XYZ file of C-alpha atoms in Angstrom:
728
model
C -7.887 85.747 88.689
C -6.183 89.157 89.328
C -5.203 91.284 86.340
C -1.608 90.231 85.079
C -1.842 86.993 86.795
C 0.710 84.604 85.756
C 1.142 80.933 86.860
C 4.050 79.261 88.422
C 4.528 75.330 87.574
C 7.657 73.522 88.960
C 9.910 71.165 86.659
C 10.433 68.230 88.933
C 12.963 65.754 89.213
C 12.368 61.772 87.589
C 14.981 59.976 89.603
C 16.106 59.867 93.030
C 19.575 60.585 93.312
C 21.995 62.202 90.279
C 24.682 64.335 89.293
C 23.129 68.009 87.384
C 25.047 67.688 83.883
C 22.650 69.959 82.380
C 19.271 71.172 81.925
C 17.491 72.159 78.410
C 14.861 74.177 78.986
C 14.838 76.075 74.961
C 12.314 74.267 74.279
C 10.360 75.514 76.974
C 10.832 79.323 76.737
C 10.153 79.086 72.741
C 6.611 77.791 73.871
C 3.963 80.674 72.913
C 2.716 82.189 76.600
C 5.711 81.008 78.280
C 7.472 84.463 80.237
C 10.532 82.430 82.009
C 12.062 79.601 82.850
C 14.739 79.716 86.129
C 17.173 76.661 86.820
C 19.351 77.190 89.682
C 21.556 79.806 87.839
C 18.642 82.277 87.836
C 18.571 82.484 91.621
C 22.055 81.760 92.576
C 21.718 84.801 95.329
C 19.209 82.991 97.315
C 20.048 80.942 100.105
C 18.847 77.670 101.564
C 15.361 77.728 103.594
C 16.629 78.038 107.308
C 14.954 76.204 110.119
C 11.950 77.455 111.897
C 12.682 75.376 115.193
C 14.897 73.085 116.888
C 18.300 73.435 115.247
C 21.012 70.948 116.353
C 24.556 71.613 115.568
C 25.164 69.535 112.322
C 21.821 69.918 110.392
C 22.870 73.228 109.054
C 24.214 72.030 105.858
C 21.406 69.916 104.987
C 18.992 72.422 104.652
C 16.948 72.518 101.165
C 17.730 74.970 98.423
C 14.408 76.327 96.269
C 15.997 75.198 93.105
C 18.309 71.547 93.384
C 22.199 72.492 92.619
C 24.642 70.349 91.334
C 22.598 67.255 92.495
C 19.092 65.771 92.461
C 18.293 64.127 95.898
C 14.854 62.810 95.434
C 11.716 62.370 93.309
C 9.870 65.626 93.227
C 12.689 67.828 93.733
C 12.257 70.950 92.077
C 14.592 71.612 89.449
C 13.540 74.178 87.200
C 10.386 76.455 87.362
C 7.927 77.977 84.435
C 6.038 81.138 84.447
C 3.381 81.284 82.007
C 0.662 83.651 81.229
C -1.975 80.411 81.261
C -1.799 77.214 83.726
C -1.961 74.691 81.170
C 0.873 76.362 79.289
C 2.936 76.472 82.413
C 2.613 72.651 82.580
C 3.077 71.680 79.196
C 6.067 74.080 79.209
C 7.718 71.998 82.136
C 7.005 68.951 80.268
C 9.463 70.529 78.124
C 12.312 70.644 80.116
C 14.767 67.727 79.899
C 17.521 67.250 82.326
C 20.838 65.393 81.663
C 21.241 63.458 84.887
C 24.051 61.167 85.637
C 22.296 59.052 87.850
C 23.614 57.594 91.239
C 22.906 54.631 93.616
C 20.014 56.154 95.821
C 20.281 55.796 100.058
C 17.100 54.435 100.779
C 17.982 52.387 104.029
C 18.382 55.160 107.230
C 19.624 51.854 109.419
C 22.550 51.303 107.202
C 26.007 52.620 107.844
C 25.968 56.468 107.066
C 27.704 57.194 103.870
C 28.777 59.560 101.636
C 25.621 61.804 100.877
C 26.645 64.908 98.824
C 30.064 63.733 97.720
C 31.282 67.335 96.067
C 28.899 69.875 97.376
C 29.470 68.905 100.652
C 32.505 66.786 100.744
C 33.280 64.646 103.832
C 29.559 64.891 105.385
C 28.141 61.874 105.880
C 24.133 60.527 105.638
C 23.888 60.905 109.576
C 24.466 64.552 110.334
C 24.181 64.271 113.933
C 23.015 61.780 116.778
C 20.535 63.180 119.355
C 21.534 62.007 122.908
C 19.347 62.484 126.029
C 20.005 60.239 129.423
C 19.088 60.838 133.011
C 19.376 58.034 136.064
C 22.123 55.722 136.463
C 21.393 53.137 133.845
C 24.337 50.771 134.543
C 23.321 50.351 138.365
C 19.607 49.763 136.797
C 20.980 46.646 134.547
C 23.052 45.031 137.199
C 19.791 45.475 139.337
C 17.495 43.900 136.677
C 15.915 40.140 137.394
C 15.778 40.577 133.629
C 16.063 42.334 130.631
C 13.703 42.587 127.851
C 14.619 43.748 124.410
C 12.198 44.599 121.348
C 12.798 46.172 117.701
C 9.858 47.982 115.860
C 9.252 50.234 113.374
C 7.136 52.639 111.896
C 6.414 53.107 107.988
C 6.695 56.186 106.286
C 3.263 57.930 105.750
C 2.051 61.653 106.305
C -0.579 64.074 106.793
C -2.707 64.436 103.437
C -5.676 67.261 103.717
C -8.069 67.636 101.473
C -6.654 71.090 99.900
C -3.003 70.883 98.338
C -0.793 73.639 98.664
C -0.843 76.633 96.547
C 0.198 80.550 97.144
C -0.540 84.023 95.348
C 1.841 86.491 95.487
C 1.379 90.162 94.668
C 3.907 93.215 94.593
C 3.288 96.711 95.051
C 5.838 98.909 93.483
C 4.769 101.776 94.813
C 5.446 100.506 98.757
C 7.661 97.928 97.414
C 5.806 95.526 99.409
C 5.119 91.690 98.597
C 1.779 90.406 99.554
C 1.456 86.458 99.755
C -2.234 84.711 100.173
C -2.160 81.331 101.324
C -1.555 78.480 103.717
C 0.687 79.835 106.190
C -0.143 78.293 109.863
C 3.017 80.587 111.257
C 2.429 83.679 108.918
C 4.877 85.757 111.489
C 7.654 83.197 110.751
C 7.361 82.707 107.156
C 7.192 86.728 106.883
C 10.566 86.744 108.626
C 12.196 83.862 106.646
C 10.700 84.786 103.294
C 12.367 88.879 103.644
C 15.547 87.864 104.850
C 15.990 85.283 101.732
C 15.098 88.134 99.672
C 16.771 90.437 101.256
C 14.007 92.892 102.133
C 13.235 94.627 104.998
C 10.487 92.777 106.831
C 7.754 95.283 107.137
C 7.596 94.842 102.852
C 6.326 91.189 102.998
C 2.932 90.707 104.432
C 0.962 87.265 104.755
C -2.363 86.958 104.744
C -3.221 83.598 105.704
C -7.046 83.026 106.008
C -8.541 79.865 106.544
C -5.782 76.956 105.946
C -7.956 74.184 106.014
C -6.198 71.210 107.082
C -2.591 71.847 108.777
C -1.490 68.463 110.436
C 2.269 69.529 110.395
C 2.648 69.461 106.721
C 0.711 72.223 105.291
C 1.886 75.949 105.923
C 4.913 75.309 106.679
C 7.477 77.629 104.294
C 8.667 75.358 101.210
C 10.373 76.609 98.040
C 7.036 77.121 96.422
C 6.388 79.774 98.696
C 9.848 81.597 98.155
C 9.871 81.093 94.274
C 6.016 82.791 94.120
C 7.365 85.796 96.359
C 10.279 86.473 94.533
C 8.980 86.119 90.732
C 6.056 88.422 91.762
C 8.396 90.891 92.820
C 10.962 90.366 89.585
C 8.115 90.434 87.460
C 5.968 93.150 89.143
C 2.722 90.746 88.900
C 0.481 88.513 90.918
C 2.109 85.063 90.386
C -0.057 82.017 91.156
C 0.699 78.465 91.944
C -1.105 75.614 92.934
C 0.173 71.635 92.914
C -1.617 68.691 92.000
C -2.046 65.912 94.222
C 0.574 63.864 92.620
C 2.967 66.991 93.576
C 1.684 67.042 96.755
C 2.522 63.217 97.744
C 5.760 63.820 96.015
C 7.083 66.861 97.509
C 5.385 67.741 100.696
C 6.989 66.540 103.887
C 6.115 62.809 104.549
C 7.074 61.466 108.336
C 7.381 58.822 110.640
C 9.669 56.646 109.214
C 11.583 55.346 112.491
C 12.642 51.944 113.702
C 13.502 51.552 117.194
C 15.755 48.887 119.386
C 15.009 49.018 123.026
C 16.100 47.089 125.902
C 14.281 47.435 129.530
C 15.844 46.292 132.684
C 13.032 44.837 134.659
C 12.380 43.301 138.166
C 10.809 40.034 138.849
C 7.093 42.066 139.069
C 8.038 43.408 135.657
C 8.334 47.207 137.287
C 10.622 49.075 134.896
C 14.219 49.835 136.136
C 15.657 51.261 133.380
C 15.334 51.610 129.641
C 17.917 51.958 126.839
C 16.891 53.077 123.482
C 18.411 53.503 119.837
C 15.922 54.639 117.206
C 16.719 55.920 113.616
C 14.831 58.776 111.549
C 14.372 58.562 108.098
C 14.890 62.154 107.173
C 14.577 62.196 103.383
C 17.116 63.938 101.506
C 17.320 67.429 103.507
C 16.155 68.607 106.590
C 13.564 71.578 106.249
C 12.166 73.923 108.331
C 11.418 71.618 111.887
C 15.263 70.669 112.287
C 15.385 68.249 114.528
C 11.673 68.500 115.771
C 10.851 64.896 115.381
C 13.488 62.910 116.321
C 13.727 65.590 119.883
C 10.320 64.900 120.644
C 10.705 60.753 119.843
C 13.735 61.336 122.560
C 12.509 63.436 125.260
C 9.114 61.396 125.548
C 9.508 57.512 125.113
C 9.552 57.227 128.868
C 5.648 58.428 128.548
C 3.811 58.325 132.037
C 5.647 55.464 133.576
C 8.173 55.915 136.188
C 11.432 54.668 134.403
C 13.769 55.897 137.136
C 17.188 55.652 134.684
C 16.793 56.500 130.492
C 19.137 56.706 127.883
C 18.538 57.003 124.412
C 20.285 57.678 121.119
C 18.270 58.973 117.727
C 20.010 59.257 115.010
C 18.857 61.315 112.051
C 19.639 60.080 108.850
C 19.255 61.393 105.204
C 17.974 59.500 102.525
C 17.191 59.893 98.838
C 13.616 60.004 99.629
C 11.410 63.044 99.917
C 12.106 65.433 102.926
C 10.456 64.621 106.171
C 8.949 66.340 108.495
C 6.133 67.024 111.353
C 2.869 65.368 111.195
C -0.001 65.667 114.115
C 1.849 63.777 117.165
C 5.273 63.998 115.451
C 7.672 61.699 117.420
C 5.031 60.204 120.105
C 3.029 58.339 117.583
C 6.312 56.541 117.125
C 7.720 56.175 120.252
C 4.155 55.749 121.550
C 3.768 52.594 119.473
C 7.428 51.670 120.461
C 6.837 51.929 124.509
C 3.450 50.276 124.506
C 4.997 47.321 122.441
C 7.412 46.824 125.254
C 5.054 47.584 128.118
C 2.725 44.328 126.297
C 5.556 42.359 126.004
C 6.688 42.914 129.711
C 3.686 41.628 130.615
C 3.432 38.341 128.706
C 7.052 38.117 130.229
C 6.460 38.229 133.926
C 2.577 36.831 133.241
C 0.420 39.839 134.148
C -2.674 41.411 132.253
C -1.555 44.629 130.417
C -3.499 46.916 132.866
C -1.825 45.382 135.659
C 1.524 45.769 134.238
C 0.728 49.449 133.414
C -0.528 49.822 137.024
C 2.652 48.489 138.133
C 4.670 51.095 135.961
C 2.975 54.153 136.127
C 3.604 57.317 138.021
C 1.643 58.131 140.944
C -0.348 61.200 141.633
C 2.058 62.616 144.356
C 4.827 62.593 141.695
C 3.361 65.440 140.085
C 4.610 67.932 139.098
C 7.440 65.485 137.715
C 10.450 66.603 136.387
C 12.179 63.797 133.736
C 15.796 65.727 133.991
C 16.115 66.469 130.065
C 14.462 68.966 127.702
C 12.665 68.988 124.656
C 12.184 71.945 122.331
C 14.549 73.916 124.396
C 12.275 73.486 127.424
C 12.207 71.059 130.373
C 10.117 68.155 130.290
C 8.018 68.573 133.541
C 4.574 66.941 133.674
C 2.424 69.616 135.317
C -0.236 67.324 136.519
C -1.578 63.991 136.346
C -3.539 61.228 137.628
C -2.604 58.471 135.370
C -3.906 55.918 137.790
C -7.505 57.004 137.928
C -8.061 57.541 134.035
C -6.824 53.670 133.838
C -9.372 53.074 136.168
C -12.038 54.750 134.520
C -11.528 53.572 131.190
C -11.383 50.267 132.661
C -14.723 50.345 134.564
C -16.085 51.952 131.205
C -15.102 48.865 128.728
C -16.640 46.901 131.396
C -13.011 44.912 131.402
C -14.428 41.724 133.218
C -17.107 41.064 130.832
C -15.640 42.085 127.905
C -13.142 39.442 128.368
C -15.462 36.750 129.295
C -17.488 37.842 125.802
C -13.892 37.831 123.878
C -13.167 34.023 125.193
C -16.618 32.901 123.945
C -16.019 34.336 120.403
C -12.500 32.960 120.510
C -13.958 29.303 121.583
C -16.477 30.075 119.123
C -13.653 30.094 116.277
C -13.441 34.152 116.044
C -9.773 35.710 115.776
C -11.149 38.809 118.128
C -8.786 40.932 120.742
C -8.831 43.668 122.607
C -5.621 46.362 123.178
C -4.625 49.522 125.026
C -2.076 52.423 124.546
C -0.992 54.387 127.189
C -0.140 58.236 125.749
C 1.972 61.776 127.697
C 1.333 64.358 124.984
C 2.754 67.937 124.833
C 1.332 70.975 124.153
C 1.297 74.922 124.552
C 4.820 75.404 123.372
C 5.969 79.157 124.040
C 7.612 81.412 124.634
C 4.763 83.871 124.294
C 1.979 84.974 122.427
C 0.263 88.720 122.122
C -3.280 89.061 121.422
C -5.221 92.988 121.148
C -8.725 92.878 121.797
C -10.859 96.122 120.279
C -14.637 97.106 121.284
C -15.984 99.277 118.678
C -18.720 101.701 118.933
C -21.123 99.702 117.573
C -20.712 96.826 120.120
C -18.724 94.472 118.468
C -15.657 92.791 119.386
C -12.731 92.337 117.435
C -9.737 89.673 118.909
C -6.339 90.021 116.677
C -3.942 87.359 117.048
C -1.147 85.953 114.941
C -2.224 82.377 115.255
C -3.544 80.408 112.325
C -6.956 78.876 112.115
C -5.722 75.069 110.896
C -9.402 73.306 111.628
C -9.101 73.347 115.514
C -11.882 75.945 115.765
C -9.494 78.771 116.960
C -12.108 81.294 116.014
C -14.726 79.526 118.511
C -12.365 78.534 120.970
C -10.890 82.262 121.234
C -14.228 84.317 121.211
C -15.214 81.836 123.863
C -12.499 82.662 126.479
C -13.207 86.440 125.671
C -17.258 85.940 126.343
C -16.467 84.205 129.392
C -13.732 86.627 131.293
C -15.876 89.938 129.887
C -19.200 88.034 131.060
C -21.001 88.812 127.450
C -22.517 86.833 124.497
C -20.080 85.096 122.554
C -22.246 86.329 119.237
C -20.541 89.900 118.771
C -16.892 88.796 118.650
C -15.015 88.801 115.612
C -11.453 86.327 115.393
C -8.799 87.446 113.406
C -5.733 85.850 112.634
C -3.018 85.335 110.356
C -2.858 88.791 108.967
C 0.599 90.475 109.347
C -0.116 93.790 108.514
C -2.668 93.862 111.685
C -0.349 92.260 114.332
C 3.130 92.581 114.730
C 4.158 89.209 116.184
C 2.977 85.737 116.532
C 3.910 81.918 116.475
C 1.230 80.728 114.786
C -0.607 77.402 115.223
C 1.779 74.117 115.696
C 2.641 71.871 118.394
C -0.816 71.993 120.244
C -0.405 75.626 121.522
C -3.104 77.699 120.306
C -5.824 77.310 123.302
C -3.087 77.057 125.772
C -1.107 80.154 124.594
C -3.014 82.535 122.758
C -6.010 81.412 124.877
C -4.446 82.541 127.893
C -3.467 85.526 125.974
C -6.680 85.742 125.155
C -8.102 85.689 128.799
C -5.077 88.163 130.117
C -5.983 90.727 127.411
C -9.938 90.877 127.912
C -9.003 91.150 131.765
C -6.811 94.077 130.802
C -9.863 95.581 128.530
C -11.907 95.368 132.317
C -9.584 97.468 133.762
C -9.130 99.985 130.714
C -12.678 100.240 130.787
C -12.614 101.142 134.192
C -10.382 104.405 133.544
C -11.423 105.533 130.777
C -15.103 105.516 132.523
C -14.026 107.118 135.664
C -12.754 109.827 133.450
C -16.100 109.979 131.466
C -18.407 109.869 134.433
C -16.208 111.994 136.247
C -16.631 109.157 139.373
C -14.187 107.748 141.854
C -12.401 104.471 139.680
C -12.489 102.346 143.275
C -16.231 103.224 143.389
C -16.862 101.753 139.633
C -17.807 98.111 139.278
C -17.994 96.538 135.952
C -20.485 93.359 135.176
C -21.373 91.513 132.156
C -20.069 94.278 129.852
C -21.232 97.515 131.790
C -19.971 99.936 134.244
C -21.720 101.349 136.708
C -21.002 103.466 139.648
C -23.758 102.447 142.231
C -26.751 99.852 142.828
C -29.319 101.459 140.369
C -26.955 103.782 138.840
C -27.191 104.159 134.687
C -24.879 101.913 133.279
C -22.098 102.804 130.763
C -21.762 99.816 128.211
C -18.070 99.064 126.498
C -19.542 100.578 123.352
C -20.825 103.807 124.986
C -16.969 104.446 126.129
C -15.855 103.731 122.642
C -18.151 106.103 120.978
C -17.501 109.038 123.218
C -13.705 108.786 122.767
C -14.434 108.569 119.219
C -12.211 105.470 118.551
C -11.931 101.761 119.602
C -11.370 100.501 123.381
C -8.507 98.565 123.166
C -6.375 96.525 125.665
C -3.331 94.102 124.787
C -2.353 90.841 126.550
C 0.497 88.654 126.238
C 0.744 85.120 127.915
C 4.618 84.248 128.412
C 5.709 80.208 129.199
C 9.135 78.458 129.372
C 6.858 75.322 129.723
C 4.705 73.219 128.160
C 1.846 71.206 129.605
C 1.128 67.567 129.185
C -2.245 66.014 128.359
C -2.336 62.159 128.344
C -4.898 59.626 128.137
C -5.440 55.976 126.581
C -6.569 54.383 123.701
C -8.730 51.209 123.791
C -9.548 49.457 120.719
C -11.499 46.283 120.379
C -10.557 44.320 116.558
C -11.567 41.371 115.085
C -9.292 39.780 112.278
C -10.525 38.171 109.258
C -7.676 35.206 108.790
C -9.086 34.786 104.999
C -8.461 38.253 103.509
C -6.011 39.596 106.282
C -8.463 42.351 107.032
C -8.444 43.656 110.850
C -12.353 44.987 111.441
C -12.358 47.654 114.290
C -15.277 46.754 116.186
C -15.211 49.355 119.350
C -12.735 52.404 119.873
C -12.283 54.344 123.027
C -10.488 57.276 123.596
C -9.590 58.466 127.130
C -8.454 62.109 127.437
C -7.655 64.675 130.367
C -6.930 67.963 128.464
C -7.172 69.303 132.126
C -10.053 71.906 130.980
C -12.038 71.854 127.847
C -12.964 74.860 126.745
C -15.395 73.537 124.197
C -15.994 69.908 124.496
C -17.545 69.288 121.392
C -14.794 70.907 119.513
C -12.127 68.946 121.746
C -14.225 65.762 120.716
C -13.972 66.731 116.808
C -10.055 67.038 117.400
C -10.436 63.480 118.990
C -12.350 61.700 116.397
C -10.784 63.431 113.177
C -7.167 62.629 114.958
C -8.358 58.998 115.594
C -9.250 58.757 111.900
C -5.502 59.582 111.019
C -3.879 56.861 113.674
C -5.831 54.231 111.724
C -4.752 55.096 108.726
C -0.984 55.198 109.672
C -1.837 51.906 111.636
C -3.250 49.900 108.996
C -3.048 51.322 105.761
C -0.802 54.418 104.661
C 2.730 53.840 103.732
C 5.145 55.395 101.075
C 6.605 52.584 99.889
C 9.965 53.257 97.498
C 11.769 50.608 95.175
C 15.513 49.851 95.113
C 16.212 52.906 92.487
C 14.043 55.243 95.115
C 10.870 55.476 92.631
C 7.981 56.506 95.141
C 5.404 53.275 94.540
C 2.559 55.493 95.978
C 1.874 58.637 94.255
C -1.576 58.451 93.977
C -4.529 57.500 96.105
C -4.576 54.086 94.235
C -1.543 53.100 95.795
C -1.691 55.583 98.826
C -4.268 54.042 101.018
C -6.518 56.010 103.944
C -9.380 54.839 105.522
C -12.757 56.087 104.812
C -15.979 56.524 106.823
C -16.404 52.430 106.362
C -13.205 51.868 107.933
C -13.465 54.313 111.033
C -15.932 53.318 114.042
C -18.015 55.357 115.985
C -15.224 57.084 118.756
C -16.243 57.205 122.161
C -14.767 59.730 123.662
C -13.924 60.069 127.576
C -13.169 63.037 128.024
C -11.870 63.978 132.062
C -11.038 67.352 133.227
C -9.038 65.833 136.333
C -6.379 67.432 135.949
C -6.077 71.001 135.350
C -2.922 72.598 134.490
C -1.080 74.806 137.158
C 1.003 76.986 134.696
C -1.962 78.570 132.860
C -4.249 80.629 133.599
C -7.267 78.682 132.088
C -6.055 75.223 133.443
C -5.966 73.955 130.135
C -3.947 71.470 128.094
C -3.880 71.222 124.551
C -6.334 68.248 122.632
C -5.144 68.739 119.055
C -2.762 65.768 119.061
C -3.885 63.021 121.560
C -6.530 61.452 119.402
C -3.875 59.857 117.081
C -0.806 59.430 119.600
C -1.654 55.854 120.651
C -3.654 54.573 117.842
C -0.981 52.164 116.427
C -0.039 51.213 119.766
C -3.630 50.418 120.669
C -4.432 48.785 117.240
C -1.454 46.543 117.701
C -2.217 45.685 120.677
C -5.556 44.708 119.646
C -4.046 42.459 116.758
C -1.328 40.401 118.735
C -4.491 39.793 121.360
C -6.757 38.624 117.917
C -3.610 36.495 117.438
C -2.876 35.246 120.738
C 0.717 36.064 120.720
C 2.047 38.904 122.325
C 4.830 41.151 120.900
C 3.799 40.037 117.330
C 3.156 43.294 115.458
C 6.616 44.780 115.372
C 6.014 47.246 112.632
C 3.434 49.426 111.139
C 1.236 49.676 109.120
C -0.089 46.304 109.647
C -0.968 45.822 106.017
C -2.505 42.762 104.564
C 0.834 40.786 103.608
C 2.312 41.089 106.801
C -0.587 39.894 108.678
C -0.795 37.228 106.579
C 2.582 36.329 107.421
C 2.004 36.524 111.493
C -1.110 34.240 110.832
C 0.486 31.923 109.474
C 3.238 31.640 112.121
C 0.717 31.520 114.816
């Protein structure tokens, strides 16, 4: 605990939608140990929290304030903030804040017609800020030529990433330098630094962030939230360290939710089930505000809905809708978990309609290798969607061989004849990774021979330290043991985009390689001066520079020692295109008709990542993501009552899979289609393990029920499954 440290506690809205008449904080202020209580009037100069990415016209007015103004719009919204000398005093004081609220009818259904949402503060604005539209090809001609039209409506429930660590932050203020330093989770430390500085109207260099090890990120943790800004502002106002950490209930109520999309799909197909055109509409439940991610979830859902299939014509309308629920944001594979579920449900339905199996219908529709690179004709996250490489048919063939498909089908038929409800399912996905525009890395060689890599990324459990060190070591031809990776320290490197969108290995890893190559060139230049030798006559090998065979070699450390300072080189990698890894989930499942329980008997992920820098790390990412995908498919859901009260605000009600529910995962890791757009050939591997989990599990449950197209909503909860079993 730091000297003079004070503790912050948030008083949150107890209702979903209400006009604020008054907030009575007198009893809280009078409690011994309380330093101050703020409401929105005390921070009226603070603007709304701005977008980090995916600015879409119409979303701006719906950004969140740090403390509620005029209205509260979801249960858990910050209304007031308490500062006290003791965390328990702060918690007690927050309970003594009494809001006088004029409760209003909550808007809870994102598919309802848009209605007034902020009637006084933003008159005339509705619960639908915008509709995101994308299209290519001649859809009218596709439907005119169709032998049949297949329609489908599906939905994915509301859930989110739940890291072991809840959110928290510590801010300090140094009056002499007028500098705020914040310690805590920050997957985008440089952005958060700039945003906090802008909101506090202070120069950027007077705000520093120290990220350390974030732990689980998953899209939800490390974004800029109201509490982060309040901690920094309070530290400066009070001139003392300020600490805040939330409890689990707060986390479930106030940190970003995700998913919660409904889809309406229409596919024009020929007599063989080949898709001629796809017409899609979806509704994203954004919650009460649009947070830092902007329209990212809807943008990615719209752009990647066609997946690995040809789909010559496509049109989509993505409705972003506001409701009186916790604001929604990104969660591992945002927009793709949902759209993959919807699309793969459609593909399975088409297979049943034309009477072919689920592998065959995919063979008929997959993009061929000869089509690569494949320009979709639409954009995602401001970049053109161009599939950089892929052998989609080959991966499907390898998966079928791996699971021994004919023998599997024979065995499942035998078990069904014996009375078991068993089946298998698959889900094919295309992911995105390596979002630009650039990353900067600085490599230092010190006189003791150790090497330090400084980067602006964050460590969110993806093994960034190991992977970056391996890339550097391989480029320099040295042992990895002496390499240290520094990340998330804004005082040490002037820019960095952080860790999100599965970008680190592609963007930062490529920058590390470029920096290491530049270091070799820099070392050769300095060695030529120190050895008084011709530069062309020097050669570099395994961390040493020599003038000729058998001549005494100069180590990188010797150069640093001779010049009296670190040997330093920088590398920047820039790209205006993402990479597109792809893969398939396979699930074998059994249904217990008495309990409506789903047992996953076998799980396989076939995944082409271009190049695996560290296969063990890649497999760890895949297995962890599968566990989260199973959670969203079978267990996890935020449910609200008719008044907008959350019914899953603890782990007693918000269910997650444990080690008992997650099977061993077989990973069929492939490197058959390296990316041609970065020097490593890599494609990100952080999200593919979750992307098609819901789709594959739904397909397996359909097969076990013996009726294609049955599962139209996730999660497959026991009450829903009982209904489907009864309807067989």
